[in-house]
Coordinates of C-alpha atoms in Angstrom, one line a residue:
Chain E
M1 CA 142.2 107.4 95.2
S2 CA 141.4 105.2 98.2
E3 CA 138.5 107.5 99.0
F4 CA 137.3 107.1 95.4
I5 CA 137.3 103.4 95.7
Q6 CA 135.4 103.5 98.9
I7 CA 132.8 105.7 97.4
I8 CA 132.3 103.6 94.3
V9 CA 132.0 100.3 96.4
S10 CA 129.5 101.8 98.8
G11 CA 127.6 103.3 95.8
L12 CA 127.5 100.0 94.1
S13 CA 126.3 98.3 97.2
A14 CA 123.5 100.7 97.7
G15 CA 122.8 100.7 93.9
S16 CA 122.4 96.9 93.8
I17 CA 119.7 97.2 96.6
Y18 CA 118.0 99.9 94.5
A19 CA 118.2 97.6 91.5
L20 CA 116.2 94.9 93.3
A21 CA 113.3 97.4 93.8
A22 CA 113.6 98.6 90.2
V23 CA 113.6 95.1 88.8
G24 CA 110.4 94.4 90.6
F25 CA 109.0 97.6 89.3
T26 CA 109.8 96.7 85.7
L27 CA 108.4 93.2 86.1
L28 CA 105.1 94.5 87.2
W29 CA 105.0 96.9 84.3
Q30 CA 105.8 94.1 81.8
A31 CA 103.3 91.7 83.2
S32 CA 100.3 93.9 83.8
Q33 CA 101.2 97.5 82.8
T34 CA 101.0 98.4 86.5
I35 CA 102.9 101.4 87.5
N36 CA 103.3 100.8 91.1
F37 CA 103.6 104.1 92.9
A38 CA 103.7 102.3 96.2
Q39 CA 106.9 100.5 95.4
G40 CA 108.9 102.6 97.9
E41 CA 106.5 101.6 100.7
F42 CA 106.7 98.0 99.5
V43 CA 110.4 98.3 100.4
M44 CA 109.7 100.1 103.6
L45 CA 107.2 97.7 105.1
P46 CA 108.9 94.3 105.3
A47 CA 111.6 95.8 107.7
F48 CA 108.7 96.5 110.1
F49 CA 107.6 92.8 109.7
V50 CA 111.0 91.7 110.8
L51 CA 111.0 94.2 113.8
G52 CA 107.5 93.1 114.7
A53 CA 108.4 89.4 114.7
M54 CA 111.6 90.0 116.7
G55 CA 109.4 92.0 119.2
L56 CA 107.5 88.8 119.7
G57 CA 110.6 87.1 120.5
A58 CA 111.5 85.3 117.3
P59 CA 115.2 85.0 116.5
M60 CA 116.6 87.0 113.5
W61 CA 116.5 84.2 110.9
L62 CA 112.9 83.3 111.8
A63 CA 111.9 86.9 111.8
I64 CA 113.3 87.4 108.3
A65 CA 111.5 84.3 107.0
V66 CA 108.3 85.5 108.5
A67 CA 108.7 88.9 106.9
L68 CA 109.4 87.3 103.6
G69 CA 106.3 85.2 103.8
L70 CA 104.1 88.0 105.0
S71 CA 105.4 90.3 102.2
V72 CA 104.7 87.7 99.5
L73 CA 101.2 87.1 100.9
L74 CA 100.2 90.7 101.6
L75 CA 102.3 92.8 99.1
G76 CA 102.1 90.1 96.5
A77 CA 98.9 88.0 96.5
A78 CA 96.5 90.4 98.3
F79 CA 97.8 93.5 96.4
K80 CA 97.1 91.7 93.1
K81 CA 93.7 90.1 94.1
L82 CA 92.2 93.0 95.9
I83 CA 93.4 96.0 94.2
V84 CA 95.1 95.4 90.8
E85 CA 92.7 92.8 89.5
P86 CA 89.4 94.8 89.9
M87 CA 91.0 97.9 88.4
L88 CA 92.8 96.6 85.4
P89 CA 89.7 96.9 83.1
H90 CA 89.5 100.6 83.9
G91 CA 93.0 101.4 82.4
T92 CA 96.1 102.5 83.9
L93 CA 95.2 105.9 85.3
P94 CA 92.8 104.7 88.2
L95 CA 95.4 102.1 89.1
I96 CA 98.1 104.7 89.4
I97 CA 95.9 106.7 91.7
A98 CA 95.0 103.6 93.7
T99 CA 98.7 102.7 94.2
I100 CA 99.4 106.3 95.4
A101 CA 96.6 105.9 97.9
L102 CA 97.9 102.5 98.9
G103 CA 101.3 104.0 99.6
L104 CA 99.8 106.7 101.7
L105 CA 97.8 104.2 103.7
M106 CA 100.9 102.0 104.4
K107 CA 103.0 104.9 105.4
E108 CA 100.4 106.4 107.7
S109 CA 99.6 103.1 109.2
V110 CA 103.1 102.3 110.1
K111 CA 103.4 105.8 111.6
E112 CA 100.3 105.5 113.7
F113 CA 100.4 101.8 114.7
Y114 CA 104.2 101.2 115.1
S115 CA 106.2 104.4 115.6
A116 CA 106.8 107.7 114.1
Q117 CA 110.4 107.6 115.1
G118 CA 113.1 105.9 113.2
Q119 CA 113.7 102.3 114.8
P120 CA 117.3 100.9 115.0
F121 CA 117.5 97.8 112.9
P122 CA 119.9 95.0 113.7
P123 CA 122.8 94.5 111.2
I124 CA 122.6 91.3 109.4
F125 CA 126.2 91.1 108.4
P126 CA 129.3 91.6 110.5
T127 CA 130.2 95.4 110.7
E128 CA 133.9 94.7 110.1
V129 CA 136.1 96.6 107.7
V130 CA 138.6 95.2 105.3
R131 CA 141.4 97.1 103.6
V132 CA 141.8 96.7 99.9
F133 CA 144.5 99.0 98.2
G134 CA 144.3 101.2 101.2
A135 CA 140.6 101.7 100.9
A136 CA 138.4 100.8 103.9
I137 CA 135.6 98.6 102.6
S138 CA 132.9 97.3 104.9
V139 CA 132.0 93.6 104.8
A140 CA 128.3 94.5 104.9
D141 CA 128.6 96.5 101.6
I142 CA 130.2 93.5 99.8
M143 CA 127.6 91.1 101.3
N144 CA 124.8 93.5 100.2
L145 CA 126.2 93.4 96.7
A146 CA 126.6 89.6 96.7
V147 CA 123.1 88.9 98.0
S148 CA 121.4 91.4 95.5
F149 CA 123.4 89.9 92.6
A150 CA 122.6 86.4 93.7
A151 CA 118.9 87.4 93.9
I152 CA 118.8 89.0 90.4
L153 CA 120.9 86.1 88.9
T154 CA 118.5 83.5 90.3
L155 CA 115.6 85.5 88.8
Q156 CA 117.3 85.7 85.5
L157 CA 118.0 81.9 85.5
F158 CA 114.4 81.2 86.6
L159 CA 113.0 83.4 83.8
Q160 CA 115.2 81.9 81.1
R161 CA 115.8 78.3 82.0
T162 CA 112.6 77.0 83.5
R163 CA 109.3 76.4 81.8
T164 CA 107.3 78.6 84.1
G165 CA 109.9 81.4 83.6
R166 CA 109.5 81.2 79.9
C167 CA 105.8 81.3 80.2
M168 CA 106.1 84.4 82.2
Q169 CA 108.2 86.0 79.6
A170 CA 105.7 85.0 76.9
T171 CA 103.0 86.7 79.0
A172 CA 105.0 89.8 79.3
Q173 CA 105.7 90.0 75.5
N174 CA 102.3 89.2 74.2
R175 CA 99.4 88.3 76.4
G176 CA 97.0 87.3 73.7
V177 CA 99.4 84.9 71.9
A178 CA 100.6 83.4 75.2
E179 CA 97.0 82.6 76.1
I180 CA 96.4 81.0 72.7
L181 CA 99.5 78.9 73.2
G182 CA 98.0 77.6 76.4
V183 CA 99.8 79.7 79.0
N184 CA 97.8 80.3 82.1
V185 CA 98.3 84.0 81.8
K186 CA 96.5 84.9 85.1
R187 CA 98.7 82.6 87.1
M188 CA 101.8 84.0 85.4
V189 CA 100.9 87.6 86.3
M190 CA 100.2 86.4 89.9
Y191 CA 103.7 84.9 90.0
T192 CA 105.1 88.3 88.8
F193 CA 103.4 90.0 91.8
L194 CA 104.8 87.4 94.2
I195 CA 108.3 87.9 92.8
N196 CA 108.1 91.6 93.1
A197 CA 107.0 91.3 96.7
A198 CA 109.9 88.9 97.6
L199 CA 112.4 91.3 95.8
A200 CA 111.0 94.2 97.8
A201 CA 111.3 92.3 101.1
I202 CA 115.1 91.3 100.3
A203 CA 115.7 95.0 99.4
S204 CA 114.1 96.1 102.6
I205 CA 116.1 93.7 104.9
L206 CA 119.3 94.7 103.2
I207 CA 118.8 98.5 103.1
T208 CA 117.2 99.1 106.5
P209 CA 120.4 98.5 108.6
I210 CA 122.1 101.4 106.6
Y211 CA 119.3 103.8 107.5
L212 CA 116.9 103.4 110.4
A213 CA 113.5 101.6 110.0
K214 CA 111.2 104.6 109.4
F215 CA 107.8 105.0 107.9
S216 CA 109.0 107.7 105.5
N217 CA 111.8 105.5 104.0
G218 CA 109.6 104.6 101.1
E219 CA 109.5 108.3 99.7
T220 CA 113.1 108.3 98.6
L221 CA 113.4 104.5 97.8
G222 CA 110.4 104.7 95.6
L223 CA 111.6 107.6 93.7
V224 CA 115.1 106.0 93.3
A225 CA 113.4 102.7 92.0
F226 CA 111.5 104.6 89.3
I227 CA 114.5 106.6 88.3
A228 CA 116.6 103.4 88.1
A229 CA 114.0 101.6 86.2
I230 CA 113.5 104.4 83.6
V231 CA 117.2 105.3 83.3
G232 CA 118.1 101.6 82.6
G233 CA 115.2 100.9 80.4
F234 CA 111.7 100.2 81.4
N235 CA 111.2 97.0 79.6
Q236 CA 114.5 95.2 80.6
I237 CA 115.6 93.5 83.7
R238 CA 119.3 94.1 83.0
G239 CA 118.3 97.7 82.3
A240 CA 116.9 98.0 85.9
L241 CA 120.1 96.5 87.2
V242 CA 122.3 99.0 85.3
G243 CA 120.1 101.9 86.3
G244 CA 120.2 100.9 89.9
L245 CA 124.0 100.7 90.1
L246 CA 124.4 103.9 88.1
I247 CA 122.1 105.8 90.5
G248 CA 123.8 104.3 93.6
V249 CA 127.2 105.4 92.3
I250 CA 126.2 108.8 91.0
D251 CA 124.3 109.5 94.3
N252 CA 127.4 108.8 96.3
L253 CA 129.8 110.6 94.1
S254 CA 127.6 113.7 94.1
A255 CA 127.3 113.7 97.8
F256 CA 131.0 113.6 98.2
Y257 CA 132.2 115.8 95.4
V258 CA 129.5 118.3 94.6
S259 CA 127.4 119.1 97.7
S260 CA 125.5 117.0 100.2
E261 CA 122.6 119.6 100.0
Y262 CA 121.9 118.8 96.4
R263 CA 122.7 115.1 96.7
A264 CA 119.1 114.1 95.9
A265 CA 119.1 116.3 92.8
A266 CA 121.7 114.3 90.9
P267 CA 119.5 111.3 90.1
L268 CA 116.6 113.6 89.2
I269 CA 118.7 115.5 86.7
L270 CA 120.0 112.2 85.3
L271 CA 116.3 111.2 84.9
I272 CA 115.4 114.3 83.0
V273 CA 118.5 114.1 80.7
I274 CA 117.8 110.5 79.9
I275 CA 114.2 111.2 79.1
M276 CA 115.4 113.9 76.8
V277 CA 118.1 112.1 74.9
R278 CA 117.2 108.4 75.1
P279 CA 113.7 107.9 76.4
Q280 CA 113.8 104.1 76.1
G281 CA 116.6 104.0 78.7
I282 CA 120.2 103.0 78.4
M283 CA 119.6 99.3 77.8
G284 CA 116.0 99.4 76.7
T285 CA 114.5 98.9 73.3
S286 CA 111.9 101.4 72.2
E287 CA 108.4 100.3 72.3
G288 CA 106.0 101.4 69.6
R289 CA 104.0 104.6 70.5
T290 CA 100.4 104.3 70.9
V291 CA 99.9 107.7 69.3
Chain U
M1 CA 62.9 135.8 79.2
T2 CA 62.4 132.8 81.3
A3 CA 65.1 131.7 83.7
S4 CA 65.9 128.0 83.3
P5 CA 66.5 126.0 86.4
K6 CA 70.1 125.8 85.4
Y7 CA 70.6 129.5 85.8
L8 CA 68.6 129.5 89.1
L9 CA 71.1 126.9 90.4
Y10 CA 74.1 129.1 89.3
I11 CA 72.6 132.0 91.1
A12 CA 71.9 130.0 94.2
M13 CA 75.5 128.7 94.3
L14 CA 76.8 132.3 93.9
V15 CA 74.6 133.5 96.7
A16 CA 75.7 130.6 98.9
L17 CA 79.4 131.5 98.1
V18 CA 78.8 135.1 99.0
L19 CA 77.0 134.4 102.2
A20 CA 79.3 131.6 103.4
P21 CA 81.7 133.6 105.5
L22 CA 79.2 136.0 107.1
G23 CA 78.9 135.6 110.8
Q24 CA 81.6 132.8 110.9
G25 CA 84.7 132.8 113.0
N26 CA 88.1 133.7 111.6
Y27 CA 89.2 130.0 111.4
I28 CA 86.2 129.0 109.3
V29 CA 86.7 131.8 106.9
Y30 CA 90.4 130.8 106.7
V31 CA 89.3 127.2 105.8
L32 CA 86.9 128.5 103.2
C33 CA 89.7 130.6 101.7
S34 CA 92.0 127.6 101.5
W35 CA 89.1 125.6 99.8
L36 CA 88.9 128.3 97.1
I37 CA 92.5 128.3 96.6
F38 CA 92.9 124.5 96.4
S39 CA 89.9 124.5 94.0
V40 CA 91.8 126.7 91.6
A41 CA 94.9 124.4 91.8
A42 CA 92.7 121.3 91.4
M43 CA 90.9 122.8 88.6
G44 CA 94.1 123.4 86.6
L45 CA 95.2 119.8 87.3
N46 CA 91.7 118.6 86.2
L47 CA 92.5 120.1 82.7
T48 CA 95.8 118.1 82.6
L49 CA 94.4 114.9 84.1
G50 CA 90.8 114.8 83.3
Y51 CA 90.7 116.4 79.9
A52 CA 94.2 115.7 78.4
G53 CA 94.7 112.4 80.3
Q54 CA 98.2 113.1 81.6
V55 CA 99.3 112.7 85.2
S56 CA 101.1 115.7 86.7
L57 CA 102.7 115.2 90.2
A58 CA 104.1 118.7 90.4
Q59 CA 100.9 120.8 91.0
A60 CA 102.2 121.8 94.5
A61 CA 105.6 122.7 93.1
F62 CA 104.0 125.1 90.6
M63 CA 101.9 126.6 93.5
G64 CA 105.1 127.0 95.4
I65 CA 106.7 128.8 92.5
G66 CA 103.7 131.1 92.1
A67 CA 103.7 131.7 95.9
Y68 CA 107.4 132.5 96.1
I69 CA 107.3 134.8 93.2
T70 CA 104.3 136.7 94.6
A71 CA 105.9 136.8 98.0
L72 CA 109.1 138.1 96.8
M73 CA 107.5 140.8 94.5
T74 CA 105.0 142.0 97.1
M75 CA 107.5 142.1 99.9
A76 CA 109.8 144.2 97.5
G77 CA 106.9 146.7 97.2
Y78 CA 105.2 145.8 93.9
H79 CA 101.5 145.4 93.9
W80 CA 99.8 142.0 94.0
L81 CA 98.1 142.8 90.7
L82 CA 101.5 143.0 89.1
A83 CA 103.0 140.0 90.8
M84 CA 100.0 137.7 90.1
P85 CA 100.3 137.7 86.3
F86 CA 104.0 137.3 86.6
A87 CA 103.5 134.1 88.8
I88 CA 101.0 132.7 86.3
L89 CA 103.2 133.3 83.2
S90 CA 106.3 131.8 85.0
C91 CA 104.4 128.6 85.8
F92 CA 103.0 128.5 82.3
G93 CA 106.6 128.9 80.7
I94 CA 108.1 126.4 83.2
G95 CA 105.3 123.9 82.3
L96 CA 106.1 124.3 78.6
I97 CA 109.8 123.7 79.2
L98 CA 109.2 120.8 81.4
G99 CA 106.4 119.1 79.5
Y100 CA 108.1 119.3 76.1
P101 CA 110.7 116.5 76.6
A102 CA 108.4 114.4 78.7
L103 CA 105.6 114.4 76.2
R104 CA 107.7 113.2 73.4
V105 CA 107.3 109.7 74.8
Q106 CA 104.1 108.0 76.1
H107 CA 103.5 105.8 79.1
H108 CA 102.9 108.5 81.7
F109 CA 106.4 109.8 81.5
L110 CA 105.1 113.2 82.5
A111 CA 104.2 111.6 85.8
F112 CA 107.8 110.7 86.4
V113 CA 109.3 113.9 85.2
T114 CA 107.0 116.0 87.3
L115 CA 107.7 113.7 90.3
A116 CA 111.4 114.5 89.9
F117 CA 110.6 118.2 89.3
N118 CA 108.7 118.6 92.5
T119 CA 111.6 117.2 94.5
L120 CA 114.0 119.4 92.7
V121 CA 111.9 122.5 93.4
F122 CA 111.7 121.6 97.0
L123 CA 115.6 121.3 97.2
V124 CA 116.1 124.6 95.5
L125 CA 113.6 126.4 97.8
R126 CA 115.2 124.9 100.8
N127 CA 118.9 125.4 99.9
E128 CA 118.9 128.8 98.2
E129 CA 118.7 130.8 101.4
W130 CA 119.7 134.1 99.9
L131 CA 116.6 134.1 97.8
T132 CA 114.0 132.0 99.5
G133 CA 115.0 132.2 103.2
G134 CA 115.7 128.4 103.2
S135 CA 113.7 126.4 105.6
F136 CA 112.9 129.5 107.6
G137 CA 110.6 130.6 104.7
L138 CA 109.4 134.1 103.9
V139 CA 107.6 136.3 106.4
P140 CA 105.7 138.7 106.5
I141 CA 103.9 138.7 103.2
P142 CA 101.6 141.7 102.9
R143 CA 97.9 141.4 102.0
P144 CA 97.0 143.5 99.0
D145 CA 94.9 146.7 98.9
F146 CA 92.5 147.5 96.1
F147 CA 91.9 151.2 95.8
G148 CA 91.2 151.5 99.5
F149 CA 89.5 148.0 99.8
S150 CA 91.9 146.5 102.4
T151 CA 92.0 142.6 102.4
F152 CA 93.9 142.6 105.7
K153 CA 90.9 141.3 107.6
Q154 CA 89.7 137.7 107.0
V155 CA 86.3 138.3 105.5
P156 CA 87.4 140.9 102.9
F157 CA 90.2 138.5 102.0
Y158 CA 87.6 135.8 101.4
Y159 CA 85.8 138.1 98.9
F160 CA 89.1 138.8 97.2
A161 CA 89.8 135.1 96.9
L162 CA 86.3 134.5 95.7
V163 CA 86.7 137.0 92.9
C164 CA 89.9 135.3 91.8
F165 CA 88.2 132.0 92.0
L166 CA 85.2 133.0 90.0
L167 CA 87.6 134.5 87.3
A168 CA 89.6 131.3 87.2
A169 CA 86.4 129.2 87.1
G170 CA 85.1 131.4 84.3
A171 CA 88.3 131.0 82.4
M172 CA 88.3 127.3 82.8
A173 CA 84.7 127.1 81.6
W174 CA 85.6 129.0 78.5
I175 CA 88.7 126.9 77.9
V176 CA 86.6 123.7 78.2
R177 CA 83.9 124.8 75.8
S178 CA 86.3 126.5 73.3
P179 CA 87.5 124.4 70.3
W180 CA 90.5 123.9 72.3
G181 CA 88.8 122.3 75.2
R182 CA 86.9 120.0 72.8
A183 CA 90.3 119.0 71.3
F184 CA 91.5 118.1 74.8
K185 CA 88.5 115.9 75.3
A186 CA 89.0 114.3 71.9
L187 CA 92.4 113.6 72.9
R188 CA 91.5 111.8 76.0
E189 CA 88.6 109.8 74.5
N190 CA 90.4 108.5 71.4
P191 CA 93.9 109.9 70.7
I192 CA 94.4 108.0 67.4
R193 CA 91.1 109.4 66.0
A194 CA 92.0 112.9 67.3
N195 CA 95.4 112.6 65.5
S196 CA 93.8 111.3 62.3
L197 CA 91.4 114.4 62.3
G198 CA 94.4 116.6 62.1
L199 CA 94.9 117.6 65.8
N200 CA 98.5 118.1 66.8
T201 CA 98.1 115.8 69.8
R202 CA 101.5 116.5 71.3
L203 CA 101.0 120.3 71.1
M204 CA 97.5 120.1 72.7
T205 CA 98.7 117.9 75.6
L206 CA 101.5 120.2 76.2
L207 CA 99.2 123.2 76.3
A208 CA 96.9 121.5 78.6
F209 CA 99.7 120.8 81.0
A210 CA 101.2 124.4 80.7
I211 CA 97.7 125.9 81.3
G212 CA 97.1 123.6 84.3
S213 CA 100.4 124.7 85.7
G214 CA 99.4 128.3 85.2
F215 CA 96.3 127.7 87.3
A216 CA 98.5 126.4 90.0
G217 CA 100.6 129.6 89.7
L218 CA 97.4 131.6 90.4
A219 CA 96.6 129.4 93.4
G220 CA 100.1 130.0 94.8
A221 CA 99.7 133.8 94.2
M222 CA 96.5 133.6 96.3
M223 CA 98.0 131.4 99.0
A224 CA 101.0 133.7 99.8
P225 CA 99.0 136.6 101.1
L226 CA 96.5 134.3 102.8
V227 CA 98.9 132.4 105.0
Q228 CA 101.4 135.4 105.0
F229 CA 104.2 132.9 105.7
I230 CA 105.5 130.3 103.2
E231 CA 108.1 127.7 103.6
P232 CA 109.3 124.9 101.3
G233 CA 107.6 122.3 103.4
S234 CA 104.2 123.4 102.1
F235 CA 105.0 122.5 98.6
T236 CA 106.3 118.9 98.7
L237 CA 105.4 115.9 96.8
I238 CA 102.8 114.9 99.4
H239 CA 100.8 118.1 98.7
S240 CA 100.9 117.4 95.0
L241 CA 99.5 114.0 95.7
K242 CA 96.8 115.7 97.8
I243 CA 95.9 117.9 94.9
L244 CA 95.8 114.9 92.6
L245 CA 93.5 113.0 94.9
M246 CA 91.3 116.0 95.1
V247 CA 90.7 115.8 91.4
V248 CA 90.3 112.1 91.3
V249 CA 88.0 111.9 94.3
G250 CA 85.7 114.6 93.0
G251 CA 85.7 113.1 89.5
S252 CA 88.4 113.9 86.9
G253 CA 87.1 115.2 83.6
F254 CA 84.0 116.6 85.3
Y255 CA 83.9 120.4 85.5
Y256 CA 82.7 120.4 89.1
G257 CA 84.8 117.4 90.2
P258 CA 87.7 119.5 91.6
F259 CA 85.5 121.8 93.6
L260 CA 83.9 118.9 95.3
G261 CA 87.3 117.1 95.7
A262 CA 88.9 120.1 97.2
A263 CA 86.0 120.6 99.6
I264 CA 86.4 117.0 100.7
V265 CA 90.1 117.2 101.2
V266 CA 90.2 120.6 102.9
L267 CA 87.0 120.3 105.0
L268 CA 87.0 116.7 105.9
P269 CA 90.0 116.9 108.3
E270 CA 88.0 119.5 110.3
L271 CA 85.0 117.1 110.4
L272 CA 87.1 114.1 111.2
R273 CA 89.1 115.9 113.9
F274 CA 88.0 113.3 116.5
T275 CA 89.8 110.6 114.6
E276 CA 93.1 112.5 115.3
G277 CA 96.1 110.8 113.5
Y278 CA 94.0 108.2 111.8
Y279 CA 92.5 110.7 109.4
L280 CA 95.0 110.1 106.5
I281 CA 94.6 106.4 107.0
I282 CA 90.9 106.6 106.7
Y283 CA 91.1 109.0 103.7
A284 CA 93.7 106.7 101.8
A285 CA 91.5 103.6 102.4
F286 CA 88.4 105.6 101.1
V287 CA 90.3 106.6 98.0
L288 CA 91.4 103.0 97.5
V289 CA 87.7 101.7 97.7
L290 CA 86.5 104.5 95.6
M291 CA 89.0 103.7 92.8
V292 CA 88.0 100.1 92.8
F293 CA 84.3 100.8 92.6
S294 CA 84.1 104.1 90.8
P295 CA 87.2 105.1 88.8
N296 CA 85.4 108.3 87.9
G297 CA 85.2 109.6 91.4
L298 CA 82.2 110.8 93.4
I299 CA 80.5 112.5 90.5
G300 CA 80.9 109.4 88.5
L301 CA 79.4 107.4 91.3
W302 CA 76.5 109.8 91.5
Q303 CA 75.9 109.5 87.8
K304 CA 76.0 105.8 87.9
L305 CA 73.4 105.8 90.8
M306 CA 71.2 108.2 88.9
D307 CA 71.3 106.1 85.7
R308 CA 70.0 103.2 87.7
F309 CA 66.9 105.1 88.9
R310 CA 66.3 107.2 85.8
T311 CA 64.0 105.7 83.3
Q312 CA 65.8 104.8 80.2
Q313 CA 65.3 103.3 76.8
V314 CA 66.3 99.6 76.7
E315 CA 67.0 98.2 73.3
R316 CA 65.0 95.0 72.5
S317 CA 67.7 92.4 73.2
D318 CA 66.5 90.2 70.4
L319 CA 67.3 93.0 67.9
K320 CA 70.6 93.9 69.4
D321 CA 72.6 92.3 66.6
G322 CA 70.2 93.5 63.9
A323 CA 67.3 91.6 62.6
Q324 CA 68.5 88.1 62.1
L325 CA 66.5 85.5 60.3

């Protein structure tokens, strides 16, 4: 039983971080129909910003702030301006290819210019363990869960309670009408990209202490973010949250109870099952088909 | 009968393909063979992507399935000619099963399902050691003999691969020109209109995907005897992305696009050897820039350039909206 609790808690902790990446993914989809195949690399890169800043002698908190700023600037603003904007008129397909190429570019650049080996990443939270009902639960897990939830809650409040947030929602729901009503659609889409970059940076800083900082981290993370977003519901923020938590727990359960060799298969099978029985996702509402 | 320049061009290309390996070292011939093989795989993906408009990220996994089936059957003593159709049909069947649920919904869901599928195939190939040899792979895969014509040496193998390639290219040309192929094109250009004209769009897309996967099976069946050693690492997601980029860089939806794209992806590393590890960075940056400026790939870029220089009719701008009083 205590083992079970441990697995669930660490699964939820990892899942909440996946959820951050998945939420960003759904936001981009809603705002500009961008399927970002580089999302995994977006989560991989900020950890290297932190390491780079610390390598220059900055303390941890400053390094994190720098990484957050750089991510918003590069992965948010520059990504939107230089890549997404010129390609949107050509439809979704070239953009998908471009994000695949971008992911490859980021991965290979980190490998060549930083290091091909996994880099140790300093823990942000104390590595102590507390005992709850006989289960050993690490403080870091609980803090990860808390930070991710705080980030998603803040985002939700921002989207629902502020004027800008509502304008963003209007843009996501119906671009044309939002524009007619005087919403600055372009700026709202830009905000979405900035938020996605910030979420990816937070996820990166939370998840990298668990693994090592490595150029290939994005492969698994990106896949998990897609799966979480689709399983939960592609057009709902709370869907991505549920999807992320579910994937985290299932991943951990299958690693412990089924086989660690096929650990990576469980989320994939879940994805295929969900697409077959409930293509709009667990929490999603179905969108009209184009054909 | 007068030979039109088009036929002369075809004959010239054929002669170039036949003469290409003569007098070259073993390694160059090997690179040419892998160009032929990847062209076949990219050609199949071009049907899925360029004609039916669906993204498949599992082309390397289908190649892997084809290669493993061929390897296991030829190592068990069956002839390659028996193993090859088996590989193609398996890939076709798996494509049908995989595509059916994914194509019930839109929004490039096939991309996600195939993404998951590629990872699953890799896991199975790596973990089921009793069948696939796990991460040690399968070795040695025999090269086929055809009635005394041994493909054991590199140049004869090239001709064997060339025959397979030409048959595949011919089949693809036939598919694209048949009523089916036209239906695929209609689907990409305007799915709603295609649907209203009585095309079963879902069935057509599914078929395009399954046929494309079958081509990957053929490519896998050619690859196994070429390298004589296969392991799961050769069929991962990154290889699927490589094939996808071949199609897009060459020009998806153009018949010759995949050949050009495969040539660039296979031959460019040889030319850019002096860049060492930076090769993939340069390549990815090139694809990004190409996508921003010409989403139709190199052939699209070429056509755009030609259109600029070719004389063309320009409508009188004052009559564009019809004669207005």
